[in-house]
CSV table of C-alpha atoms in Angstrom, one decimal:
chain,number,residue,atom,x,y,z
X,1,MET,CA,108.4,57.5,92.7
X,2,SER,CA,106.6,60.5,93.7
X,3,LEU,CA,103.2,61.5,91.4
X,4,ARG,CA,101.2,64.5,91.1
X,5,ASN,CA,99.1,63.6,88.0
X,6,ILE,CA,97.5,66.5,86.4
X,7,LYS,CA,94.9,66.1,83.6
X,8,LEU,CA,95.1,68.9,80.7
X,9,THR,CA,92.1,69.6,78.3
X,10,VAL,CA,93.6,70.9,75.3
X,11,ALA,CA,92.3,72.6,72.2
X,12,TYR,CA,94.5,72.7,68.9
X,13,ASP,CA,94.7,73.7,65.3
X,14,GLY,CA,96.4,70.7,63.8
X,15,THR,CA,97.0,72.3,60.6
X,16,ASN,CA,100.8,73.2,61.3
X,17,TYR,CA,101.6,69.7,63.1
X,18,HIS,CA,102.5,66.3,61.9
X,19,GLY,CA,99.9,65.1,64.4
X,20,PHE,CA,99.6,64.7,68.0
X,21,GLN,CA,102.0,62.0,68.8
X,22,GLU,CA,105.8,62.9,68.9
X,23,GLN,CA,107.9,61.5,66.1
X,24,ARG,CA,111.4,61.2,67.7
X,25,GLY,CA,114.3,62.1,65.5
X,26,THR,CA,112.1,63.3,62.4
X,27,GLY,CA,112.4,66.9,63.3
X,28,LEU,CA,108.6,67.1,62.4
X,29,ALA,CA,106.6,69.3,65.0
X,30,THR,CA,104.0,67.5,66.9
X,31,VAL,CA,101.3,68.7,69.3
X,32,GLN,CA,102.9,66.2,72.0
X,33,GLU,CA,106.4,67.5,71.5
X,34,GLU,CA,105.0,71.2,71.8
X,35,LEU,CA,103.5,70.5,75.2
X,36,GLU,CA,106.5,68.5,76.4
X,37,ALA,CA,108.9,71.1,75.5
X,38,CYS,CA,106.9,74.1,77.2
X,39,LEU,CA,106.3,71.7,80.3
X,40,GLY,CA,109.9,71.4,80.4
X,41,ARG,CA,110.8,75.0,80.1
X,42,LEU,CA,108.0,76.2,82.7
X,43,THR,CA,109.1,73.4,85.2
X,44,GLY,CA,112.7,72.7,85.1
X,45,GLN,CA,112.5,69.2,83.9
X,46,ARG,CA,111.3,67.0,80.9
X,47,ARG,CA,107.9,65.7,81.3
X,48,GLN,CA,106.2,63.1,79.4
X,49,VAL,CA,102.8,63.8,78.4
X,50,ILE,CA,100.3,60.9,77.8
X,51,GLY,CA,97.5,61.7,75.0
X,52,ALA,CA,93.8,60.3,74.8
X,53,GLY,CA,94.0,60.2,71.2
X,54,ARG,CA,96.5,60.1,68.4
X,55,THR,CA,95.1,62.5,66.0
X,56,ASP,CA,96.8,62.4,62.5
X,57,ALA,CA,98.6,65.3,61.0
X,58,GLY,CA,96.0,68.1,59.9
X,59,VAL,CA,93.5,66.8,62.3
X,60,HIS,CA,92.4,69.1,65.3
X,61,ALA,CA,91.0,68.8,68.6
X,62,ARG,CA,88.8,70.9,70.7
X,63,GLY,CA,89.0,68.7,73.8
X,64,GLN,CA,91.9,66.6,73.7
X,65,VAL,CA,92.9,65.2,77.1
X,66,VAL,CA,96.5,64.5,78.4
X,67,ASN,CA,97.9,63.7,81.4
X,68,PHE,CA,101.6,64.2,83.0
X,69,ASN,CA,103.3,64.0,86.0
X,70,ALA,CA,103.6,67.5,88.0
X,71,VAL,CA,105.8,66.4,90.9
X,72,GLY,CA,108.1,68.9,92.0
X,73,TRP,CA,106.1,71.9,90.3
X,74,PRO,CA,104.2,73.2,93.2
X,75,ILE,CA,101.9,75.6,91.0
X,76,PRO,CA,98.0,75.1,91.8
X,77,ALA,CA,96.2,73.3,88.8
X,78,GLU,CA,94.0,76.2,88.3
X,79,ARG,CA,96.9,78.4,87.3
X,80,ILE,CA,98.4,75.7,84.9
X,81,PRO,CA,96.5,76.9,81.7
X,82,LEU,CA,97.5,80.8,81.9
X,83,ALA,CA,101.0,79.3,82.8
X,84,LEU,CA,101.2,77.3,79.6
X,85,ASN,CA,99.3,79.1,77.3
X,86,GLY,CA,101.8,82.1,78.0
X,87,VAL,CA,104.5,80.0,76.3
X,88,LEU,CA,102.5,77.5,74.1
X,89,PRO,CA,102.4,78.8,70.5
X,90,GLY,CA,98.8,80.3,69.5
X,91,ASP,CA,97.4,77.3,68.0
X,92,ILE,CA,97.9,75.1,71.1
X,93,ILE,CA,95.5,76.2,73.8
X,94,VAL,CA,95.2,74.5,77.3
X,95,THR,CA,91.6,75.0,78.2
X,96,LEU,CA,91.3,73.2,81.6
X,97,ALA,CA,93.7,71.6,84.2
X,98,GLN,CA,92.7,69.5,87.1
X,99,GLU,CA,94.5,67.4,89.7
X,100,VAL,CA,93.5,63.7,89.2
X,101,PRO,CA,94.0,60.4,91.1
X,102,ARG,CA,97.5,58.7,90.4
X,103,GLU,CA,95.9,55.9,88.6
X,104,PHE,CA,94.1,58.4,85.8
X,105,HIS,CA,95.9,57.4,82.5
X,106,ALA,CA,94.5,59.8,79.6
X,107,ARG,CA,94.6,56.9,77.0
X,108,PHE,CA,93.7,53.8,79.0
X,109,SER,CA,91.1,55.4,81.2
X,110,ALA,CA,89.0,56.8,78.6
X,111,ARG,CA,85.6,55.3,78.3
X,112,GLY,CA,84.5,57.4,74.8
X,113,LYS,CA,85.4,59.7,72.8
X,114,THR,CA,83.6,62.1,70.6
X,115,TYR,CA,84.8,63.3,66.9
X,116,ARG,CA,83.0,65.6,64.6
X,117,TYR,CA,83.6,65.5,60.9
X,118,SER,CA,82.6,68.8,59.0
X,119,ILE,CA,81.7,69.2,55.3
X,120,TRP,CA,81.4,72.6,53.5
X,121,ASN,CA,78.9,71.8,51.5
X,122,ALA,CA,78.2,74.8,49.0
X,123,ARG,CA,78.5,75.9,45.4
X,124,VAL,CA,81.8,77.4,46.1
X,125,PRO,CA,84.7,76.7,48.9
X,126,SER,CA,85.1,78.8,51.7
X,127,PRO,CA,88.4,80.5,52.3
X,128,PHE,CA,87.8,80.4,56.3
X,129,HIS,CA,86.8,77.0,56.4
X,130,ARG,CA,89.0,75.0,54.2
X,131,LEU,CA,91.3,74.0,56.7
X,132,TYR,CA,88.5,72.8,59.1
X,133,SER,CA,86.1,71.3,56.6
X,134,THR,CA,86.2,69.1,53.4
X,135,PHE,CA,84.3,70.9,50.3
X,136,VAL,CA,81.4,69.1,48.7
X,137,PRO,CA,80.0,71.2,45.9
X,138,VAL,CA,77.1,68.8,45.1
X,139,PRO,CA,73.5,68.9,47.3
X,140,LEU,CA,73.6,66.5,49.9
X,141,ASN,CA,70.5,64.6,50.9
X,142,ASP,CA,70.5,64.9,54.8
X,143,GLY,CA,67.5,62.3,55.2
X,144,ALA,CA,69.7,59.6,53.5
X,145,ILE,CA,72.6,60.6,55.5
X,146,THR,CA,70.6,60.0,59.0
X,147,ALA,CA,69.2,57.0,57.7
X,148,ALA,CA,72.6,55.5,57.1
X,149,ALA,CA,73.9,57.0,60.3
X,150,SER,CA,71.2,55.1,62.5
X,151,ILE,CA,72.4,51.9,60.7
X,152,LEU,CA,76.1,52.7,61.9
X,153,THR,CA,75.1,53.2,65.2
X,154,GLY,CA,75.4,50.5,67.8
X,155,ARG,CA,77.9,47.8,68.4
X,156,HIS,CA,79.3,46.1,65.1
X,157,ASP,CA,82.2,44.7,63.7
X,158,PHE,CA,83.5,47.9,61.8
X,159,LYS,CA,86.7,46.0,59.9
X,160,CYS,CA,85.6,47.6,56.8
X,161,PHE,CA,85.9,51.1,58.2
X,162,GLN,CA,89.5,50.6,59.3
X,163,ALA,CA,92.6,51.8,57.1
X,164,ALA,CA,94.1,48.7,55.3
X,165,GLY,CA,97.1,47.4,57.1
X,166,SER,CA,96.1,48.0,60.6
X,167,THR,CA,96.5,45.4,63.3
X,168,VAL,CA,94.2,45.5,66.4
X,169,GLN,CA,92.9,42.6,68.5
X,170,THR,CA,89.2,43.1,67.4
X,171,THR,CA,87.5,45.3,65.0
X,172,VAL,CA,84.4,45.2,67.2
X,173,ARG,CA,83.4,48.9,68.5
X,174,GLU,CA,79.9,50.4,69.8
X,175,ILE,CA,79.2,53.6,68.5
X,176,TYR,CA,76.8,55.4,70.9
X,177,GLN,CA,75.6,58.3,68.8
X,178,ILE,CA,75.9,59.6,65.0
X,179,GLU,CA,74.3,63.2,64.9
X,180,VAL,CA,73.7,65.0,61.9
X,181,GLU,CA,73.8,69.0,62.0
X,182,ARG,CA,73.3,71.6,59.7
X,183,GLU,CA,75.0,75.1,60.5
X,184,GLY,CA,74.5,77.3,57.6
X,185,SER,CA,76.5,75.9,54.8
X,186,LEU,CA,78.5,73.5,57.1
X,187,LEU,CA,77.3,70.0,57.5
X,188,HIS,CA,78.6,68.2,60.7
X,189,PHE,CA,78.6,64.6,61.5
X,190,VAL,CA,79.3,63.9,65.3
X,191,PHE,CA,80.2,60.4,66.3
X,192,SER,CA,80.2,59.3,69.8
X,193,GLY,CA,81.6,56.0,70.7
X,194,SER,CA,83.6,53.5,73.2
X,195,GLY,CA,86.5,53.8,70.5
X,196,PHE,CA,87.8,54.2,67.2
X,197,LEU,CA,89.8,52.2,64.7
X,198,TYR,CA,92.4,53.8,62.6
X,199,ASN,CA,90.7,56.3,60.0
X,200,MET,CA,87.4,55.0,61.1
X,201,VAL,CA,85.7,58.5,61.5
X,202,ARG,CA,87.2,59.7,58.1
X,203,ILE,CA,86.0,56.5,56.4
X,204,MET,CA,82.8,56.5,57.9
X,205,ALA,CA,82.3,60.2,57.0
X,206,GLY,CA,83.3,59.3,53.5
X,207,THR,CA,80.5,56.7,53.1
X,208,LEU,CA,78.0,59.1,54.7
X,209,VAL,CA,78.8,61.5,52.0
X,210,GLN,CA,78.4,58.8,49.2
X,211,VAL,CA,75.0,58.1,50.5
X,212,GLY,CA,74.2,61.7,50.8
X,213,MET,CA,75.3,62.2,47.1
X,214,GLY,CA,73.0,59.3,46.1
X,215,LYS,CA,75.7,57.0,45.4
X,216,ALA,CA,74.3,54.2,47.3
X,217,LYS,CA,71.3,53.9,49.4
X,218,PRO,CA,71.5,53.9,53.3
X,219,GLU,CA,70.7,50.3,53.4
X,220,TYR,CA,74.0,49.7,51.5
X,221,VAL,CA,75.6,50.1,54.7
X,222,ASN,CA,74.4,47.0,56.1
X,223,GLN,CA,76.1,45.1,53.4
X,224,VAL,CA,79.3,47.3,53.9
X,225,LEU,CA,79.4,46.0,57.7
X,226,GLU,CA,78.6,42.6,56.8
X,227,SER,CA,81.5,42.5,54.0
X,228,ARG,CA,84.2,43.4,56.5
X,229,ALA,CA,85.9,44.8,53.2
X,230,ARG,CA,87.5,48.2,53.3
X,231,VAL,CA,86.9,48.4,49.4
X,232,MET,CA,83.2,48.4,50.1
X,233,ALA,CA,83.4,51.3,52.2
X,234,GLY,CA,83.6,54.8,51.1
X,235,PRO,CA,86.6,57.0,50.7
X,236,THR,CA,88.6,58.3,53.5
X,237,LEU,CA,88.0,61.9,53.7
X,238,PRO,CA,90.9,64.4,54.1
X,239,PRO,CA,92.2,64.8,57.8
X,240,GLN,CA,91.3,68.7,58.0
X,241,GLY,CA,87.5,68.0,58.5
X,242,LEU,CA,88.2,65.8,61.5
X,243,CYS,CA,88.0,67.1,65.4
X,244,LEU,CA,88.5,65.4,68.4
X,245,GLU,CA,85.5,67.1,70.4
X,246,ARG,CA,85.7,65.3,73.7
X,247,VAL,CA,87.2,62.5,75.9
X,248,GLU,CA,84.9,60.7,78.4
X,249,TYR,CA,86.1,59.1,81.4
Q,1,MET,CA,89.0,101.0,23.4
Q,2,SER,CA,86.9,97.8,23.9
Q,3,LEU,CA,85.3,97.0,27.1
Q,4,ARG,CA,83.4,94.0,28.8
Q,5,ASN,CA,83.2,94.7,32.4
Q,6,ILE,CA,82.7,92.2,34.9
Q,7,LYS,CA,82.0,92.4,38.4
Q,8,LEU,CA,83.5,89.7,41.0
Q,9,THR,CA,82.7,89.1,44.5
Q,10,VAL,CA,85.6,88.0,46.3
Q,11,ALA,CA,86.1,86.3,49.7
Q,12,TYR,CA,89.8,85.8,51.3
Q,13,ASP,CA,91.3,84.9,54.0
Q,14,GLY,CA,93.9,87.9,54.7
Q,15,THR,CA,96.2,86.0,57.0
Q,16,ASN,CA,98.9,85.3,54.3
Q,17,TYR,CA,98.6,88.7,52.4
Q,18,HIS,CA,100.1,92.0,52.8
Q,19,GLY,CA,96.6,93.6,52.2
Q,20,PHE,CA,94.6,93.6,49.1
Q,21,GLN,CA,96.2,96.5,47.2
Q,22,GLU,CA,99.3,95.6,44.8
Q,23,GLN,CA,102.6,96.6,46.1
Q,24,ARG,CA,104.7,97.2,43.0
Q,25,GLY,CA,108.3,96.0,43.4
Q,26,THR,CA,108.0,94.7,47.1
Q,27,GLY,CA,107.9,91.3,46.4
Q,28,LEU,CA,105.0,91.1,48.8
Q,29,ALA,CA,101.7,88.6,48.2
Q,30,THR,CA,98.8,90.9,48.0
Q,31,VAL,CA,95.3,89.6,46.8
Q,32,GLN,CA,94.8,92.0,43.7
Q,33,GLU,CA,98.3,90.6,42.8
Q,34,GLU,CA,96.9,87.2,42.9
Q,35,LEU,CA,93.7,88.0,41.0
Q,36,GLU,CA,95.5,89.9,38.3
Q,37,ALA,CA,98.0,86.7,37.9
Q,38,CYS,CA,95.3,84.1,37.8
Q,39,LEU,CA,93.2,86.4,35.2
Q,40,GLY,CA,96.5,86.8,33.2
Q,41,ARG,CA,97.1,83.1,32.9
Q,42,LEU,CA,93.6,82.3,32.1
Q,43,THR,CA,93.0,84.8,29.6
Q,44,GLY,CA,96.4,85.6,28.1
Q,45,GLN,CA,96.9,88.9,29.0
Q,46,ARG,CA,97.4,91.3,32.0
Q,47,ARG,CA,94.3,92.4,33.3
Q,48,GLN,CA,94.0,95.1,35.8
Q,49,VAL,CA,91.8,94.6,38.8
Q,50,ILE,CA,89.9,97.5,40.4
Q,51,GLY,CA,89.0,96.8,44.1
Q,52,ALA,CA,86.4,98.3,46.3
Q,53,GLY,CA,88.1,98.7,49.5
Q,54,ARG,CA,91.9,98.4,50.3
Q,55,THR,CA,92.1,96.1,53.1
Q,56,ASP,CA,95.4,95.9,55.3
Q,57,ALA,CA,97.5,93.2,55.7
Q,58,GLY,CA,95.9,90.3,57.9
Q,59,VAL,CA,92.2,91.8,57.2
Q,60,HIS,CA,89.4,89.3,55.7
Q,61,ALA,CA,86.9,89.6,53.5
Q,62,ARG,CA,83.7,87.8,52.7
Q,63,GLY,CA,82.3,90.3,50.1
Q,64,GLN,CA,85.2,92.4,48.7
Q,65,VAL,CA,83.9,93.7,44.9
Q,66,VAL,CA,86.4,94.0,42.1
Q,67,ASN,CA,85.9,94.9,38.5
Q,68,PHE,CA,88.2,94.3,35.4
Q,69,ASN,CA,87.8,94.4,31.7
Q,70,ALA,CA,87.4,90.9,30.1
Q,71,VAL,CA,87.3,92.1,26.5
Q,72,GLY,CA,88.7,89.2,24.4
Q,73,TRP,CA,87.7,86.6,26.9
Q,74,PRO,CA,84.7,85.2,25.8
Q,75,ILE,CA,83.6,83.0,28.7
Q,76,PRO,CA,80.1,83.3,30.0
Q,77,ALA,CA,80.2,85.5,33.2
Q,78,GLU,CA,78.8,82.7,35.3
Q,79,ARG,CA,81.6,80.3,34.4
Q,80,ILE,CA,84.1,82.6,35.7
Q,81,PRO,CA,84.0,81.6,39.3
Q,82,LEU,CA,84.8,78.1,38.4
Q,83,ALA,CA,87.5,78.9,36.2
Q,84,LEU,CA,89.1,81.5,38.6
Q,85,ASN,CA,88.7,79.2,41.4
Q,86,GLY,CA,90.7,76.5,39.7
Q,87,VAL,CA,93.8,78.5,39.6
Q,88,LEU,CA,93.5,80.6,42.6
Q,89,PRO,CA,95.1,79.7,46.0
Q,90,GLY,CA,92.7,78.0,48.4
Q,91,ASP,CA,92.5,81.2,50.5
Q,92,ILE,CA,91.0,83.5,47.5
Q,93,ILE,CA,87.7,82.5,46.4
Q,94,VAL,CA,85.7,84.3,43.8
Q,95,THR,CA,82.0,83.6,45.0
Q,96,LEU,CA,79.8,85.4,42.0
Q,97,ALA,CA,80.6,87.2,38.7
Q,98,GLN,CA,78.6,89.5,37.1
Q,99,GLU,CA,78.5,91.4,33.6
Q,100,VAL,CA,78.1,95.1,34.5
Q,101,PRO,CA,77.5,98.2,32.7
Q,102,ARG,CA,80.8,100.2,31.2
Q,103,GLU,CA,80.4,102.9,33.9
Q,104,PHE,CA,80.5,100.6,37.0
Q,105,HIS,CA,83.8,101.1,39.0
Q,106,ALA,CA,84.3,98.8,42.1
Q,107,ARG,CA,85.7,101.9,44.2
Q,108,PHE,CA,83.7,105.0,42.8
Q,109,SER,CA,80.3,103.5,42.4
Q,110,ALA,CA,80.0,102.0,45.9
Q,111,ARG,CA,77.5,103.7,48.0
Q,112,GLY,CA,78.0,101.8,51.2
Q,113,LYS,CA,80.3,99.1,53.1
Q,114,THR,CA,79.6,97.0,55.9
Q,115,TYR,CA,82.7,95.8,58.0
Q,116,ARG,CA,82.7,93.2,60.9
Q,117,TYR,CA,85.0,93.3,64.0
Q,118,SER,CA,84.9,90.1,66.0
Q,119,ILE,CA,86.3,89.7,69.5
Q,120,TRP,CA,86.9,86.4,71.1
Q,121,ASN,CA,85.6,86.9,74.4
Q,122,ALA,CA,86.2,84.1,76.8
Q,123,ARG,CA,88.6,82.8,79.6
Q,124,VAL,CA,91.2,81.1,77.4
Q,125,PRO,CA,92.1,82.1,73.7
Q,126,SER,CA,90.8,79.7,70.7
Q,127,PRO,CA,93.1,78.2,68.4
Q,128,PHE,CA,90.5,78.3,65.8
Q,129,HIS,CA,89.6,82.0,66.1
Q,130,ARG,CA,93.0,83.2,66.7
Q,131,LEU,CA,93.4,84.5,62.9
Q,132,TYR,CA,90.0,85.9,62.8
Q,133,SER,CA,89.1,87.6,65.9
Q,134,THR,CA,91.1,89.5,68.8
Q,135,PHE,CA,90.9,87.8,72.3
Q,136,VAL,CA,89.6,89.8,75.1
Q,137,PRO,CA,89.6,87.7,78.3
Q,138,VAL,CA,87.6,89.7,80.4
Q,139,PRO,CA,83.9,90.2,80.5
Q,140,LEU,CA,82.1,92.8,78.4
Q,141,ASN,CA,79.0,94.7,79.0
Q,142,ASP,CA,77.1,94.5,75.9
Q,143,GLY,CA,74.4,97.1,77.2
Q,144,ALA,CA,77.2,99.8,77.5
Q,145,ILE,CA,78.9,98.7,74.2
Q,146,THR,CA,75.3,99.1,72.5
Q,147,ALA,CA,74.6,102.2,73.9
Q,148,ALA,CA,78.0,103.7,72.9
Q,149,ALA,CA,77.4,102.3,69.3
Q,150,SER,CA,74.0,104.0,69.2
Q,151,ILE,CA,76.2,107.3,69.8
Q,152,LEU,CA,78.6,106.8,67.0
Q,153,THR,CA,75.7,106.0,64.7
Q,154,GLY,CA,74.9,108.8,62.4
Q,155,ARG,CA,76.7,111.5,60.4
Q,156,HIS,CA,79.6,112.9,62.2
Q,157,ASP,CA,83.2,114.0,62.1
Q,158,PHE,CA,84.9,110.9,62.8
Q,159,LYS,CA,88.5,112.6,62.5
Q,160,CYS,CA,89.2,111.2,66.0
Q,161,PHE,CA,88.7,107.6,64.6
Q,162,GLN,CA,91.3,108.0,61.9
Q,163,ALA,CA,94.9,106.8,62.0
Q,164,ALA,CA,97.2,109.5,62.8
Q,165,GLY,CA,98.8,111.1,59.6
Q,166,SER,CA,96.2,110.3,57.2
Q,167,THR,CA,95.0,113.1,54.7
Q,168,VAL,CA,91.4,113.0,53.2
Q,169,GLN,CA,89.4,116.1,52.1
Q,170,THR,CA,86.8,115.4,54.8
Q,171,THR,CA,86.6,113.2,57.9
Q,172,VAL,CA,82.9,113.6,57.7
Q,173,ARG,CA,81.3,110.2,57.6
Q,174,GLU,CA,77.7,108.5,58.0
Q,175,ILE,CA,77.3,105.3,59.9
Q,176,TYR,CA,74.1,104.0,59.0
Q,177,GLN,CA,73.9,101.1,61.6
Q,178,ILE,CA,76.3,99.4,64.1
Q,179,GLU,CA,75.0,95.9,65.3
Q,180,VAL,CA,76.5,94.3,68.4
Q,181,GLU,CA,75.9,90.5,68.1
Q,182,ARG,CA,77.1,87.6,70.4
Q,183,GLU,CA,77.5,84.2,68.9
Q,184,GLY,CA,79.1,81.9,71.6
Q,185,SER,CA,82.2,83.3,72.8
Q,186,LEU,CA,82.3,85.4,69.9
Q,187,LEU,CA,81.2,89.1,70.1
Q,188,HIS,CA,80.9,90.9,66.7
Q,189,PHE,CA,80.5,94.7,65.9
Q,190,VAL,CA,78.6,95.1,62.4
Q,191,PHE,CA,79.5,98.6,60.8
Q,192,SER,CA,77.5,100.0,57.7
Q,193,GLY,CA,78.1,103.3,56.3
Q,194,SER,CA,78.6,105.4,53.7
Q,195,GLY,CA,82.6,105.1,53.8
Q,196,PHE,CA,85.2,104.6,56.3
Q,197,LEU,CA,88.4,106.4,57.4
Q,198,TYR,CA,91.7,104.8,57.5
Q,199,ASN,CA,91.8,102.3,60.3
Q,200,MET,CA,88.4,104.0,61.4
Q,201,VAL,CA,86.7,100.4,62.0
Q,202,ARG,CA,89.5,99.2,64.1
Q,203,ILE,CA,89.6,102.3,66.1
Q,204,MET,CA,85.8,102.2,66.8
Q,205,ALA,CA,86.0,98.6,67.8
Q,206,GLY,CA,89.0,99.7,70.2
Q,207,THR,CA,86.7,102.3,71.9
Q,208,LEU,CA,83.7,100.2,72.2
Q,209,VAL,CA,85.9,97.6,74.0
Q,210,GLN,CA,87.1,100.1,76.4
Q,211,VAL,CA,83.5,101.0,77.2
Q,212,GLY,CA,82.5,97.3,77.3
Q,213,MET,CA,85.4,96.8,79.9
Q,214,GLY,CA,84.2,99.9,81.7
Q,215,LYS,CA,87.2,102.0,81.2
Q,216,ALA,CA,84.8,104.7,80.2
Q,217,LYS,CA,81.1,105.5,80.1
Q,218,PRO,CA,79.1,105.3,76.6
Q,219,GLU,CA,78.4,108.9,76.9
Q,220,TYR,CA,82.2,109.6,77.0
Q,221,VAL,CA,81.9,108.7,73.1
Q,222,ASN,CA,80.4,112.2,72.8
Q,223,GLN,CA,83.4,113.8,74.1
Q,224,VAL,CA,85.6,111.6,71.8
Q,225,LEU,CA,83.6,112.8,68.6
Q,226,GLU,CA,83.6,116.3,69.8
Q,227,SER,CA,87.2,116.5,70.6
Q,228,ARG,CA,88.5,115.5,67.2
Q,229,ALA,CA,91.5,114.3,68.6
Q,230,ARG,CA,92.9,110.5,67.9
Q,231,VAL,CA,94.2,110.4,71.4
Q,232,MET,CA,90.9,110.4,72.9
Q,233,ALA,CA,89.7,107.6,71.0
Q,234,GLY,CA,90.6,103.8,72.0
Q,235,PRO,CA,93.4,101.9,70.6
Q,236,THR,CA,93.6,100.4,67.0
Q,237,LEU,CA,92.6,96.8,67.3
Q,238,PRO,CA,94.5,94.2,65.5
Q,239,PRO,CA,93.8,93.5,61.9
Q,240,GLN,CA,92.7,90.0,62.0
Q,241,GLY,CA,89.4,90.7,63.6
Q,242,LEU,CA,88.5,92.9,60.7
Q,243,CYS,CA,86.4,91.5,57.5
Q,244,LEU,CA,84.9,93.2,54.8
Q,245,GLU,CA,81.5,91.6,54.6
Q,246,ARG,CA,80.0,93.6,51.7
Q,247,VAL,CA,79.6,96.4,49.4
Q,248,GLU,CA,76.5,98.1,48.5
Q,249,TYR,CA,76.1,99.9,45.1
């Protein structure tokens, strides 16, 4: 079978989608289905799109990566973004297209991912950030959050930060870095790691917020990790604060 | 008639509204109608809301100002934002409430307003800024824009920057300052002035963009002003790039 492997970097506002992955037969709009439908319109045949990460409903991406087989579509890679953006809805934008080796697989070739969780930390909510952050009206202690984040960093069994009911072979993951950044009333947690369990970023963010509110000391995070019990960690924060920033290969 | 005059500062995402002002009998949602409906629910009687500026459909506000008569509603002013935000939709937020003298009128007492027009100036559009900016994919010359902006600053007859068909007594206005600010891929024009004609900010922004693209030299703006002819100025840019930042009293 012939293959022309194209890698796309995709940004999307996840507000109006039921996540990235197609949900056949449900009639629900997903980012993957939009991409596949638009590729089908442009190239005259169905193209399966492989995504690096399955973002949930309401979760955003600035740097999702996908690949697909463009065989029979003789457009130069550098002209693909303009062509696709002309037919895609305004909340999905292809920012880059590159020809990649045939063995490149958006999901299995990924070596790391970076996610950002954003908090709107102010006295009153913001109409402009409501779909891209979670509102926390009480002051947060950045020093305590940074201390807790440094405990989470590294190679650990993150079973306690996994949504109940998930089944994976191992719950050990490595977090390379967690940055805590203030930008006006926004507080961002930027997580870079080898991979993440289901809901792991949103549960880690919920735990950091609890530490920031003073509900638990930073050292409590050690107990959470050791417990391997979901009930010990903080709540799963809402999807709209989460954004897949980039995927490393 | 008894009067308890309350001034509210209101932020809203105008995407889902047909402007600020109520449009009776049309069934179209407006910010004023949402505010009046929520005040009615909270206080048990209809309250007319007076707005400082009539923002158009799709235009946003970070600092719209309104006032209303709260007589018979004995809540302290400082508790009004929390009460109103509890019933308002998430895209309209009251950020401040203050008791003001009975003669305060949100529209007639205003001494100046500041509007910001935002351009997403990058190679590809942004899914996150599409509702809050206008996309301009070609490079813009900030120096030329700043020079043109300085010509617009001051007291002039702005007839050429007024939507065709408007009728006002005088088209002379004073612009105190126009700031041109870069923030990553965003380019903001911040206009402060005594008052603005209908569509004036969006037409000035369209003219500045044309100068930035090199379609006209900054000095051309002198001719535009002198001509008093709408056809000489640039296009009216779309509403979603516009935001009412604040009103001065």
